[in-house]
PDB file of C-alpha atoms in Angstrom:
ATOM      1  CA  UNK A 744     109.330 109.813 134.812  1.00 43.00           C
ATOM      2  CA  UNK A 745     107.032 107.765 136.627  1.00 40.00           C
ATOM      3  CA  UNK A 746     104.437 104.990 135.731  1.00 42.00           C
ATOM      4  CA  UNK A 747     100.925 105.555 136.813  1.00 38.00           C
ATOM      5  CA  UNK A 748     100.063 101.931 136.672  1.00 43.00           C
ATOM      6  CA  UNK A 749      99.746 100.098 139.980  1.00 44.00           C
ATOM      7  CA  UNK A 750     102.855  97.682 138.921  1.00 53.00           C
ATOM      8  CA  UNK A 751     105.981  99.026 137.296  1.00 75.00           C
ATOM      9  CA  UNK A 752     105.831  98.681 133.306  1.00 80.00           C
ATOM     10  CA  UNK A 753     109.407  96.785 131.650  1.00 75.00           C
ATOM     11  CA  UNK A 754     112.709  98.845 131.556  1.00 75.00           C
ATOM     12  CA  UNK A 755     111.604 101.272 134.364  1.00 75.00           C
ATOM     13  CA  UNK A 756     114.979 101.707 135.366  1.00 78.00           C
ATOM     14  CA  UNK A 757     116.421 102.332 132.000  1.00 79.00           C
ATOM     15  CA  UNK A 758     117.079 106.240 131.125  1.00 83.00           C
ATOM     16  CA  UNK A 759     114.719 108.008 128.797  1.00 84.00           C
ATOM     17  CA  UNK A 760     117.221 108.259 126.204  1.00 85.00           C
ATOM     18  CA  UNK A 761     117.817 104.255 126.231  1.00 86.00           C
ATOM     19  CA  UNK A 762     114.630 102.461 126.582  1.00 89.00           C
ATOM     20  CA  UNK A 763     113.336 100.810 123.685  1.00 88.00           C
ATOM     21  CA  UNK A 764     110.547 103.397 121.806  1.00 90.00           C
ATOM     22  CA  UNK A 765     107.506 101.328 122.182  1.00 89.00           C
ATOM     23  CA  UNK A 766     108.101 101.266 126.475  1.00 89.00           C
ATOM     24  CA  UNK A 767     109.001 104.980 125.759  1.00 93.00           C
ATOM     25  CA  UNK A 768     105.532 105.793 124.344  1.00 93.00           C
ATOM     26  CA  UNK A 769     104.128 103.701 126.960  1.00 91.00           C
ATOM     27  CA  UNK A 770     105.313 105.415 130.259  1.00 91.00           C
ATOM     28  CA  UNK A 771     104.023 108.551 128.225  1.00 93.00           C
ATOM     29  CA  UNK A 772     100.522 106.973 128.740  1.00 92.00           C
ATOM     30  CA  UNK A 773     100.038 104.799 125.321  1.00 93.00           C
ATOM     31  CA  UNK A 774      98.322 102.123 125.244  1.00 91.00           C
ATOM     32  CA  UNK A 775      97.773 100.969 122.143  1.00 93.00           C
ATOM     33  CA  UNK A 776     101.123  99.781 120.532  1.00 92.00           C
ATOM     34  CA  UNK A 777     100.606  98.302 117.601  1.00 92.00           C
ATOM     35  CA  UNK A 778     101.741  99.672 114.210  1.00 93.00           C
ATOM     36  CA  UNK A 779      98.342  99.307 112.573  1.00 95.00           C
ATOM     37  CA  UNK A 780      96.221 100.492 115.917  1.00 95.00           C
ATOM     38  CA  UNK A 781      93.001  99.065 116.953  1.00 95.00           C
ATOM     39  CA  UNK A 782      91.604  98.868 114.113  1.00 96.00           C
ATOM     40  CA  UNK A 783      94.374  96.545 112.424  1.00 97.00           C
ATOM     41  CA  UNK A 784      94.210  94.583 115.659  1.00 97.00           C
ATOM     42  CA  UNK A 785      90.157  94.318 115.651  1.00 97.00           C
ATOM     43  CA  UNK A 786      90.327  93.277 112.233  1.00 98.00           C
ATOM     44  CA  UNK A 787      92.985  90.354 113.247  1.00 98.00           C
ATOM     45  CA  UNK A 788      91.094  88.891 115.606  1.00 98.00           C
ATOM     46  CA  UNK A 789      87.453  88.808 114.033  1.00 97.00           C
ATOM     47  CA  UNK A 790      89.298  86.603 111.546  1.00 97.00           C
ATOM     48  CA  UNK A 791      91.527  84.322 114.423  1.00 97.00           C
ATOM     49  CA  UNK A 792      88.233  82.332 115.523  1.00 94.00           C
ATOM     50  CA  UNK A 793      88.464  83.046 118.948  1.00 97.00           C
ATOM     51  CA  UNK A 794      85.406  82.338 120.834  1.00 96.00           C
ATOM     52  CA  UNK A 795      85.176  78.969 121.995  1.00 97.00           C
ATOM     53  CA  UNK A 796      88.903  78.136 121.464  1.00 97.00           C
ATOM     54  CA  UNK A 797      92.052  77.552 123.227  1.00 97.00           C
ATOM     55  CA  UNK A 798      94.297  80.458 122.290  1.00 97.00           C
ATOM     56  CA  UNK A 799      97.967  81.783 123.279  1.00 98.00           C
ATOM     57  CA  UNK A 800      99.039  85.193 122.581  1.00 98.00           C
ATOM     58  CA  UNK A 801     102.758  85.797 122.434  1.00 98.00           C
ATOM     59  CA  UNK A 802     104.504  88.860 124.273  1.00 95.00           C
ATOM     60  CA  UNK A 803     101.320  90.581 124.898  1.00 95.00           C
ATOM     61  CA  UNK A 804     102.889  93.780 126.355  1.00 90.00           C
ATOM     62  CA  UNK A 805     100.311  95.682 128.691  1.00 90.00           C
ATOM     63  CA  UNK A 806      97.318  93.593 127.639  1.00 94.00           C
ATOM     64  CA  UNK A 807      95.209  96.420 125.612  1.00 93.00           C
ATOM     65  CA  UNK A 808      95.070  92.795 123.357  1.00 96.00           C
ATOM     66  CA  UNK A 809      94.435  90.727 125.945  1.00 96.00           C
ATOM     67  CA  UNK A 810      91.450  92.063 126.895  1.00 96.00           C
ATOM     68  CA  UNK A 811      89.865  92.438 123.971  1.00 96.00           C
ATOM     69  CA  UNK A 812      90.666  88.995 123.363  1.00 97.00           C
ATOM     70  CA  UNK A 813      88.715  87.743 126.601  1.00 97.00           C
ATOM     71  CA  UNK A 814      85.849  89.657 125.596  1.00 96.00           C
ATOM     72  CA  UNK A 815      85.801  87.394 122.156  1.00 96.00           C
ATOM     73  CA  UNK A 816      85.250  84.690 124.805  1.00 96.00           C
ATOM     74  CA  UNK A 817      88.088  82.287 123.999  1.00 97.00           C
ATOM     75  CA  UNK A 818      87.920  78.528 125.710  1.00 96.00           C
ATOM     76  CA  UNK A 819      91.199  79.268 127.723  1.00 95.00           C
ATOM     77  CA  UNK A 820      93.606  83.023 127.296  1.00 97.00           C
ATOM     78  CA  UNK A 821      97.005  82.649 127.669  1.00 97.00           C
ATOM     79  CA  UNK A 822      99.599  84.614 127.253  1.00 97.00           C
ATOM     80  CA  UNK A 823     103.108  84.160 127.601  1.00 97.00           C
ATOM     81  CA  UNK A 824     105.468  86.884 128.484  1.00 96.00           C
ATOM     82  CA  UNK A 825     109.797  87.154 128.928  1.00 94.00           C
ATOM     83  CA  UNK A 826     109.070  89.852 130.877  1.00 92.00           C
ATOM     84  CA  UNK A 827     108.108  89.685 134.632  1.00 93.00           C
ATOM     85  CA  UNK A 828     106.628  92.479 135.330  1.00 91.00           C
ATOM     86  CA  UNK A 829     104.193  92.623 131.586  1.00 92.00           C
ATOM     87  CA  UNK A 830     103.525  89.367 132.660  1.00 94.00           C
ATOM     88  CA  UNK A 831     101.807  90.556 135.783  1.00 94.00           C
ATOM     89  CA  UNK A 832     100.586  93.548 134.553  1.00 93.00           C
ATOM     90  CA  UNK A 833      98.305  90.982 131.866  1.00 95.00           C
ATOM     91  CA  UNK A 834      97.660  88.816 134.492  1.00 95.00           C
ATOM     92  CA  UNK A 835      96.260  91.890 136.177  1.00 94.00           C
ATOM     93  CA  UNK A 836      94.139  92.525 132.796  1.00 94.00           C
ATOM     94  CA  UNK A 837      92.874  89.439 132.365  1.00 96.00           C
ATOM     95  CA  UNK A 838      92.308  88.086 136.076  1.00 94.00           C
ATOM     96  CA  UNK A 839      90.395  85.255 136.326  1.00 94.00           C
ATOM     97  CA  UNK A 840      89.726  84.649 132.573  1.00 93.00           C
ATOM     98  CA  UNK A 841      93.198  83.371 132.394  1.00 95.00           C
ATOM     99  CA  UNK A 842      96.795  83.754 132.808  1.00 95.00           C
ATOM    100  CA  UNK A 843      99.956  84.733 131.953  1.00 96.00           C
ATOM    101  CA  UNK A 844     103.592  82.716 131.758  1.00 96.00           C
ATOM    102  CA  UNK A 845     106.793  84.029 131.978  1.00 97.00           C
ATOM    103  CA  UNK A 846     108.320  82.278 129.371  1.00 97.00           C
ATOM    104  CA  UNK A 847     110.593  83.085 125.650  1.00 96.00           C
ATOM    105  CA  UNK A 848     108.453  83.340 122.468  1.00 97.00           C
ATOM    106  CA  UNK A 849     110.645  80.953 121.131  1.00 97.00           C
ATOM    107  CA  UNK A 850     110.337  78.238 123.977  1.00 97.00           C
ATOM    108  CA  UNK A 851     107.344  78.600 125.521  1.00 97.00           C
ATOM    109  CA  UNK A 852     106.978  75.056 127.497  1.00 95.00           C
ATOM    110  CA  UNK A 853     103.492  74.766 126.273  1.00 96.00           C
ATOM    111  CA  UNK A 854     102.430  71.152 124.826  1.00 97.00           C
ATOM    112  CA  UNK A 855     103.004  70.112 121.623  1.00 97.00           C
ATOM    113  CA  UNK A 856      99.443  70.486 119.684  1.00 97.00           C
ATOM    114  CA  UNK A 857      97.876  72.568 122.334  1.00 97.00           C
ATOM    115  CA  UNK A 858      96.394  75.647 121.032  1.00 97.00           C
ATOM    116  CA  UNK A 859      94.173  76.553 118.646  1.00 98.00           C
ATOM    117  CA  UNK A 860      94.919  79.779 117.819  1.00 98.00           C
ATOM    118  CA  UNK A 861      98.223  81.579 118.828  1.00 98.00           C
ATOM    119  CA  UNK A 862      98.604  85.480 118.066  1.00 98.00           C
ATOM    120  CA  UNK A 863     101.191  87.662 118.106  1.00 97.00           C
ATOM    121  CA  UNK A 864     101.568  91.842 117.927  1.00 97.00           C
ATOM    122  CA  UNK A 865     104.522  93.649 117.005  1.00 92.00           C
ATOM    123  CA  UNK A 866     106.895  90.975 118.383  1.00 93.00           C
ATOM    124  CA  UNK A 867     108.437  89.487 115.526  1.00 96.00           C
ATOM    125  CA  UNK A 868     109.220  92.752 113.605  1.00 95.00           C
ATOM    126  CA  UNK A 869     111.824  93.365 116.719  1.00 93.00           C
ATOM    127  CA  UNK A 870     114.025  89.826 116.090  1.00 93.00           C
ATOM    128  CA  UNK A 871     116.087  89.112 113.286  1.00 92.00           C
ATOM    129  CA  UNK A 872     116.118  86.128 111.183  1.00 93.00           C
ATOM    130  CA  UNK A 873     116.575  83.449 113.535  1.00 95.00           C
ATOM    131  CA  UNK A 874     114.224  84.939 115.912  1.00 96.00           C
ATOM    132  CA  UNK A 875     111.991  85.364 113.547  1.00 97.00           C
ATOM    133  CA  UNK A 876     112.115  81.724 112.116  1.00 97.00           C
ATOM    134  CA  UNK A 877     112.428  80.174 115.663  1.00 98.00           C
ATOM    135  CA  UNK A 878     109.069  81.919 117.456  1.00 98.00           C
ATOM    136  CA  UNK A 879     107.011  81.288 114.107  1.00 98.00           C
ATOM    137  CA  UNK A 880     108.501  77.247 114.443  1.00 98.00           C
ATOM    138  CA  UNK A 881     107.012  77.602 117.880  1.00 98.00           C
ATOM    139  CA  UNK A 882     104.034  78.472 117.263  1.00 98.00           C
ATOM    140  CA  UNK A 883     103.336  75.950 114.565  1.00 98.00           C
ATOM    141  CA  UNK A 884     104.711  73.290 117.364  1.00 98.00           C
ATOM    142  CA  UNK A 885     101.928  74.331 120.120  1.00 98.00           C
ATOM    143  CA  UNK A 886      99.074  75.161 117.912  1.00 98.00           C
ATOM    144  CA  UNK A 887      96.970  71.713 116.706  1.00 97.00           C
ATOM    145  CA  UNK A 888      95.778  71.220 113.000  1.00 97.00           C
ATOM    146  CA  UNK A 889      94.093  73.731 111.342  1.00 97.00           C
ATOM    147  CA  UNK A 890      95.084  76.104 113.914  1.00 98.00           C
ATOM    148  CA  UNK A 891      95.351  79.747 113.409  1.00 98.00           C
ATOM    149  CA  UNK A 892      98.394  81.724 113.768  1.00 98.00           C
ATOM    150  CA  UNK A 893      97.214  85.661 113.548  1.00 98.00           C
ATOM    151  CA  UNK A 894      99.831  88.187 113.655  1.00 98.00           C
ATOM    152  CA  UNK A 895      99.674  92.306 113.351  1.00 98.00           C
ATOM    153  CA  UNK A 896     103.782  93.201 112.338  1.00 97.00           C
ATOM    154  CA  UNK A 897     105.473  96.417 110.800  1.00 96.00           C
ATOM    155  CA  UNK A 898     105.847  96.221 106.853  1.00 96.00           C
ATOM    156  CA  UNK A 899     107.483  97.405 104.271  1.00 96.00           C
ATOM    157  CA  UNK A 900     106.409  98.681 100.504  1.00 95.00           C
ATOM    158  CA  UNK A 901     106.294  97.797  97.581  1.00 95.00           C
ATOM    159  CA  UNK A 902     107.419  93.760  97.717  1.00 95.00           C
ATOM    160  CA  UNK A 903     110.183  94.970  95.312  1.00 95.00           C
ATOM    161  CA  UNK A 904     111.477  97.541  97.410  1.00 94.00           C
ATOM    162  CA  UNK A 905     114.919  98.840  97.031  1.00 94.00           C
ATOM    163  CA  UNK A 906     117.631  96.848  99.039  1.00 92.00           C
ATOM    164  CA  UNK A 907     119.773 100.117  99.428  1.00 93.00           C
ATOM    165  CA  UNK A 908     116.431 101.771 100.698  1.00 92.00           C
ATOM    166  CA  UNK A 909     115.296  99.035 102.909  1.00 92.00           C
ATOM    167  CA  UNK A 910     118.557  98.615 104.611  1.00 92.00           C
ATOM    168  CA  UNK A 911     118.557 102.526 105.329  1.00 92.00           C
ATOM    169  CA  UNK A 912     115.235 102.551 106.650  1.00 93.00           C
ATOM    170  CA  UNK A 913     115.767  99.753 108.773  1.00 91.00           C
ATOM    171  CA  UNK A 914     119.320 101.588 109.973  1.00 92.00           C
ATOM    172  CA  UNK A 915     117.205 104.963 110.873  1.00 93.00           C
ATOM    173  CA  UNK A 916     114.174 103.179 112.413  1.00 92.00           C
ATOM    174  CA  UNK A 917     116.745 100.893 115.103  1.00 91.00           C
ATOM    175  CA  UNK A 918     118.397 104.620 115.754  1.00 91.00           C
ATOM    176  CA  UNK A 919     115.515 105.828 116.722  1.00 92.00           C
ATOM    177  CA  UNK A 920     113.325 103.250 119.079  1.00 93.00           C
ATOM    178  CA  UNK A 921     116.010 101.876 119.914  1.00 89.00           C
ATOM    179  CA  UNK A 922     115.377  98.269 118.984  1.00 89.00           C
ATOM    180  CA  UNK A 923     116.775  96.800 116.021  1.00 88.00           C
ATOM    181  CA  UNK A 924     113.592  96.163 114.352  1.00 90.00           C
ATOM    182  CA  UNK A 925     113.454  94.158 111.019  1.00 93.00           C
ATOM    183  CA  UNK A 926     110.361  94.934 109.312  1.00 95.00           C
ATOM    184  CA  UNK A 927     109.760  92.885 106.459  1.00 96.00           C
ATOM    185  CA  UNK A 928     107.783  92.870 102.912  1.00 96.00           C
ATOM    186  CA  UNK A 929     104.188  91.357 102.869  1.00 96.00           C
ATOM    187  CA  UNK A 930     106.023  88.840 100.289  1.00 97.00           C
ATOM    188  CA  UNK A 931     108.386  88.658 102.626  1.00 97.00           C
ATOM    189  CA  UNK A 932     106.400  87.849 105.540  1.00 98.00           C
ATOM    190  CA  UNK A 933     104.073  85.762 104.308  1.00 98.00           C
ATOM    191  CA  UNK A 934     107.278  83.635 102.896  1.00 97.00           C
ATOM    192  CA  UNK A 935     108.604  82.988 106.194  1.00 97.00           C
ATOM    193  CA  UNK A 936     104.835  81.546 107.310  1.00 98.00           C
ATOM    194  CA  UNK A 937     105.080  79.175 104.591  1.00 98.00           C
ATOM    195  CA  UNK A 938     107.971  78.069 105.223  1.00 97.00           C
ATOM    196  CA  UNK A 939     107.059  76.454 109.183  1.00 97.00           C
ATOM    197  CA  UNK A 940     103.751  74.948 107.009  1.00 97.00           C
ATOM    198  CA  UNK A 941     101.160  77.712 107.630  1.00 98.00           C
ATOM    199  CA  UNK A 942      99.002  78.827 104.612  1.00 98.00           C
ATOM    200  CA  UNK A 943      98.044  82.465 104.483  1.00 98.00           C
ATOM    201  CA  UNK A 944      94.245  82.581 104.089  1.00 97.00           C
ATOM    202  CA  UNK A 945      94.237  86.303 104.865  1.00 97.00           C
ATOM    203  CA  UNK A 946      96.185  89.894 104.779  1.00 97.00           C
ATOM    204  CA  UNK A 947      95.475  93.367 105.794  1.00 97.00           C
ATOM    205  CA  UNK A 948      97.375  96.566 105.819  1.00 97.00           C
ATOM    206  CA  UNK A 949      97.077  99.728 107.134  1.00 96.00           C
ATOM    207  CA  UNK A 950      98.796 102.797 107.422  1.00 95.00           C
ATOM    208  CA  UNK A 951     101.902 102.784 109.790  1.00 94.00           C
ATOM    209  CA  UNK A 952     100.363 105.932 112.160  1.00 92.00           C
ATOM    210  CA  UNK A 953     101.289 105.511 115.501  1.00 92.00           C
ATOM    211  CA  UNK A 954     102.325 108.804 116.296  1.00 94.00           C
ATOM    212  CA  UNK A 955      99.814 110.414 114.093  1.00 94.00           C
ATOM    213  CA  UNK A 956      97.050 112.921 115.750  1.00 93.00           C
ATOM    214  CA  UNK A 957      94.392 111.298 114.256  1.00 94.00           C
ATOM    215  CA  UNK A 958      95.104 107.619 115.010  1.00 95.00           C
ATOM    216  CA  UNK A 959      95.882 108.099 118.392  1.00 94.00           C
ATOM    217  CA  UNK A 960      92.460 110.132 118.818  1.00 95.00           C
ATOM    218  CA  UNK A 961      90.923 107.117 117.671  1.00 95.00           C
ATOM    219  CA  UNK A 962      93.237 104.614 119.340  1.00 95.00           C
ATOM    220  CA  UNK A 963      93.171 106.331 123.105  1.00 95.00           C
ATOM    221  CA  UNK A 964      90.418 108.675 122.935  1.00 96.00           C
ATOM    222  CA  UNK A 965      90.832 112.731 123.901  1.00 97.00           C
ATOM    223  CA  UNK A 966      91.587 112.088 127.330  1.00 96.00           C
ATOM    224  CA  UNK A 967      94.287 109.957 126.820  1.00 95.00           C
ATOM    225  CA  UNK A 968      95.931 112.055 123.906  1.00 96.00           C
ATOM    226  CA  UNK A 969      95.749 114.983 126.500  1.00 96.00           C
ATOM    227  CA  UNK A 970      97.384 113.175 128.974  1.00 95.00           C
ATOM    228  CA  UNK A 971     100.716 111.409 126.240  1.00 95.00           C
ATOM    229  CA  UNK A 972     100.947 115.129 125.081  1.00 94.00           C
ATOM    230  CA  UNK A 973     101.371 116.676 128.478  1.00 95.00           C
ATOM    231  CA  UNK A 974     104.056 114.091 129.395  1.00 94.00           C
ATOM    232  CA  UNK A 975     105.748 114.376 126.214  1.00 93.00           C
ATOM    233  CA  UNK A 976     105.594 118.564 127.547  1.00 92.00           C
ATOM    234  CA  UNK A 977     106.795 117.730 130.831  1.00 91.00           C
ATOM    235  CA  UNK A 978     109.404 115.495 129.783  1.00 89.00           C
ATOM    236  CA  UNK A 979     112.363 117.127 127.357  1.00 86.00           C
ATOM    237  CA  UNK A 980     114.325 114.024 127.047  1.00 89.00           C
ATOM    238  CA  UNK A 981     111.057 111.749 125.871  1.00 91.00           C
ATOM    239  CA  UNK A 982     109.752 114.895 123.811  1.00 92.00           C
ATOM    240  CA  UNK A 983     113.149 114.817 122.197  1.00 91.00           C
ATOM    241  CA  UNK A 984     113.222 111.143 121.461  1.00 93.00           C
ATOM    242  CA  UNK A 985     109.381 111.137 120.426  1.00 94.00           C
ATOM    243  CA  UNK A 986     110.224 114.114 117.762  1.00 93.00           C
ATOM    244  CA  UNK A 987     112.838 112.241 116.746  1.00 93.00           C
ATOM    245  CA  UNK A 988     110.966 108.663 116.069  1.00 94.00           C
ATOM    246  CA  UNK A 989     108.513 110.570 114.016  1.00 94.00           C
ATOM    247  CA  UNK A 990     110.547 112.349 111.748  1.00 94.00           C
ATOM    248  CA  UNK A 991     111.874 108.608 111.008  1.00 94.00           C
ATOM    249  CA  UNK A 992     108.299 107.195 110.534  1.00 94.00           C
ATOM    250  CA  UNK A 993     107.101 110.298 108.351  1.00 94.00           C
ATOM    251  CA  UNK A 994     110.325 110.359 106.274  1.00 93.00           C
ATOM    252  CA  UNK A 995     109.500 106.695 105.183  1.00 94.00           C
ATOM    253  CA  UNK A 996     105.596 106.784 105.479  1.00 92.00           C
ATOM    254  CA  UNK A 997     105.390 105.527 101.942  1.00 92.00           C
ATOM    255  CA  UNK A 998     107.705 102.090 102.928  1.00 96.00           C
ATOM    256  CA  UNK A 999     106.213 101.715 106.258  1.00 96.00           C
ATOM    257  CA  UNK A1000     102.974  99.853 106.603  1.00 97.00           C
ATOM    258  CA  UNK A1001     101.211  97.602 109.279  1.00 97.00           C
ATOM    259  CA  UNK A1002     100.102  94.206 108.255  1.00 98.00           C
ATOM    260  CA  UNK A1003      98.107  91.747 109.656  1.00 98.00           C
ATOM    261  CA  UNK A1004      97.868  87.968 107.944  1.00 98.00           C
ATOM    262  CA  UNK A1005      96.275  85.336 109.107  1.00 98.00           C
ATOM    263  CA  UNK A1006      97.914  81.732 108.822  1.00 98.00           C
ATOM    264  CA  UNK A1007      96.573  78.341 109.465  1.00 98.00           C
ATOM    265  CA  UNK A1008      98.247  75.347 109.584  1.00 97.00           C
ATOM    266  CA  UNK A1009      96.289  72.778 107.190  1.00 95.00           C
ATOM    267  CA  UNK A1010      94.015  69.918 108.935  1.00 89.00           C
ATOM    268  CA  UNK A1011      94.612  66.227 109.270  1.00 78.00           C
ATOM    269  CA  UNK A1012      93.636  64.425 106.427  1.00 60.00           C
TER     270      UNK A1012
END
């Protein structure tokens, strides 16, 4: 299966029935990734205070975010990337409205105090605890006070949610993309925020409808739905591992939401 962007996208040499789900869907021709689509993401960022302000966004994939984050008119983009070859392909996006580092979430070599707003996408749903805990502790280190930490994540339903239920969803879901994601509860993520200092000012959910006709015609338009369902056609193996991510995602579509929350540290006295 081969990329049609000009540089190679992350895990190109991994089979089809390996890669994680969300580079799956994205040699298939998706581009937007997110759990809660555009709209979630458009919603996050009207409320991150972009325009005029230093911001870093963390793991920002193939830039769909990036570049509406430019067009806010941010100070300074930034984006920091583990992965070479996303990293260029945002640095591609962006081009001379900033950059992009290669760089860990969870170490990202930036100054202490030197952002104002730091977002992240569908990142921290992939780590587990300590990941989570460690990237968040990050980006309360770089961002200054009163900075805004704005992050669109996979969630879970109700709060209160069976433990027997959410460790069998989260079992079936790391089957099927691949990745053992750790979604969490909107109690449950806004918990962990508190905990490195932020306040949550702001949450939003959505329905969890990435593979759903309706969100991707809004997400990537009709041309770009006719061109992810003739690859998914072409290829057996990715139709095959598509089918089977979706029975997962409609089987819990009551327990799986996207959320978006915005958190801000609080200001020097």
């Amino acid at each position: 299966m081969q990329n049609t962007d000009a540089s190679p996208l992350p895990f190109a040499e991994r089979r089809i029935e390996d890669v994680p789900g969300h580079w799956l869907l994205a040699r298939l021709g998706k581009r937007v990734l997110r759990p809660g689509g555009a709209e979630l993401t458009r919603w996050m960022l009207r409320h991150a205070q972009l325009p005029g302000r230093s911001e870093a966004e963390l793991a920002p994939g193939l830039g769909r975010t990036a570049r509406d984050i430019v067009a806010a008119q941010p100070a300074e983009y930034l984006g920091i990337d583990a992965d070479e070859r996303a990293a260029a392909i945002v640095a591609q996006v962006v081009g001379s409205a900033g950059t992009c580092l290669v760089a860990d979430a969870a170490a990202t070599t930036l100054p202490d105090a030197s952002a104002d707003v730091v977002v992240g996408e569908a990142m921290l749903t992939m780590q587990g605890d300590r990941g989570k805990t460690a990237i968040i502790a990050e980006a309360a280190r770089v961002l200054r006070p009163g900075g805004i930490y704005a992050i669109h994540e996979l969630g879970l339903a109700p709060d209160d949610l069976d433990p027997g239920r959410k460790e069998l969803l989260r079992k079936e879901l790391a089957r099927s993309i691949k990745v053992n994601a750790r979604p969490l509860t909107i109690a449950e993520w806004t918990a962990l925020l508190e905990g490195a200092g932020f306040v949550v000012t702001q949450s939003r959910t959505a329905p969890m409808a990435l593979l759903r006709v309706r969100r991707n015609l809004a997400d990537e338009g009709v041309l770009g739905c006719l061109r992810i369902t003739a690859n998914v056609i072409r290829w057996p193996g990715a139709r095959k591992r598509v089918f089977a991510m979706k029975r997962v995602f409609d089987a819990h579509r009551k327990e799986l939401v996207a959320v978006a929350l915005i958190a801000q540290l609080p200001k020097e006295n």
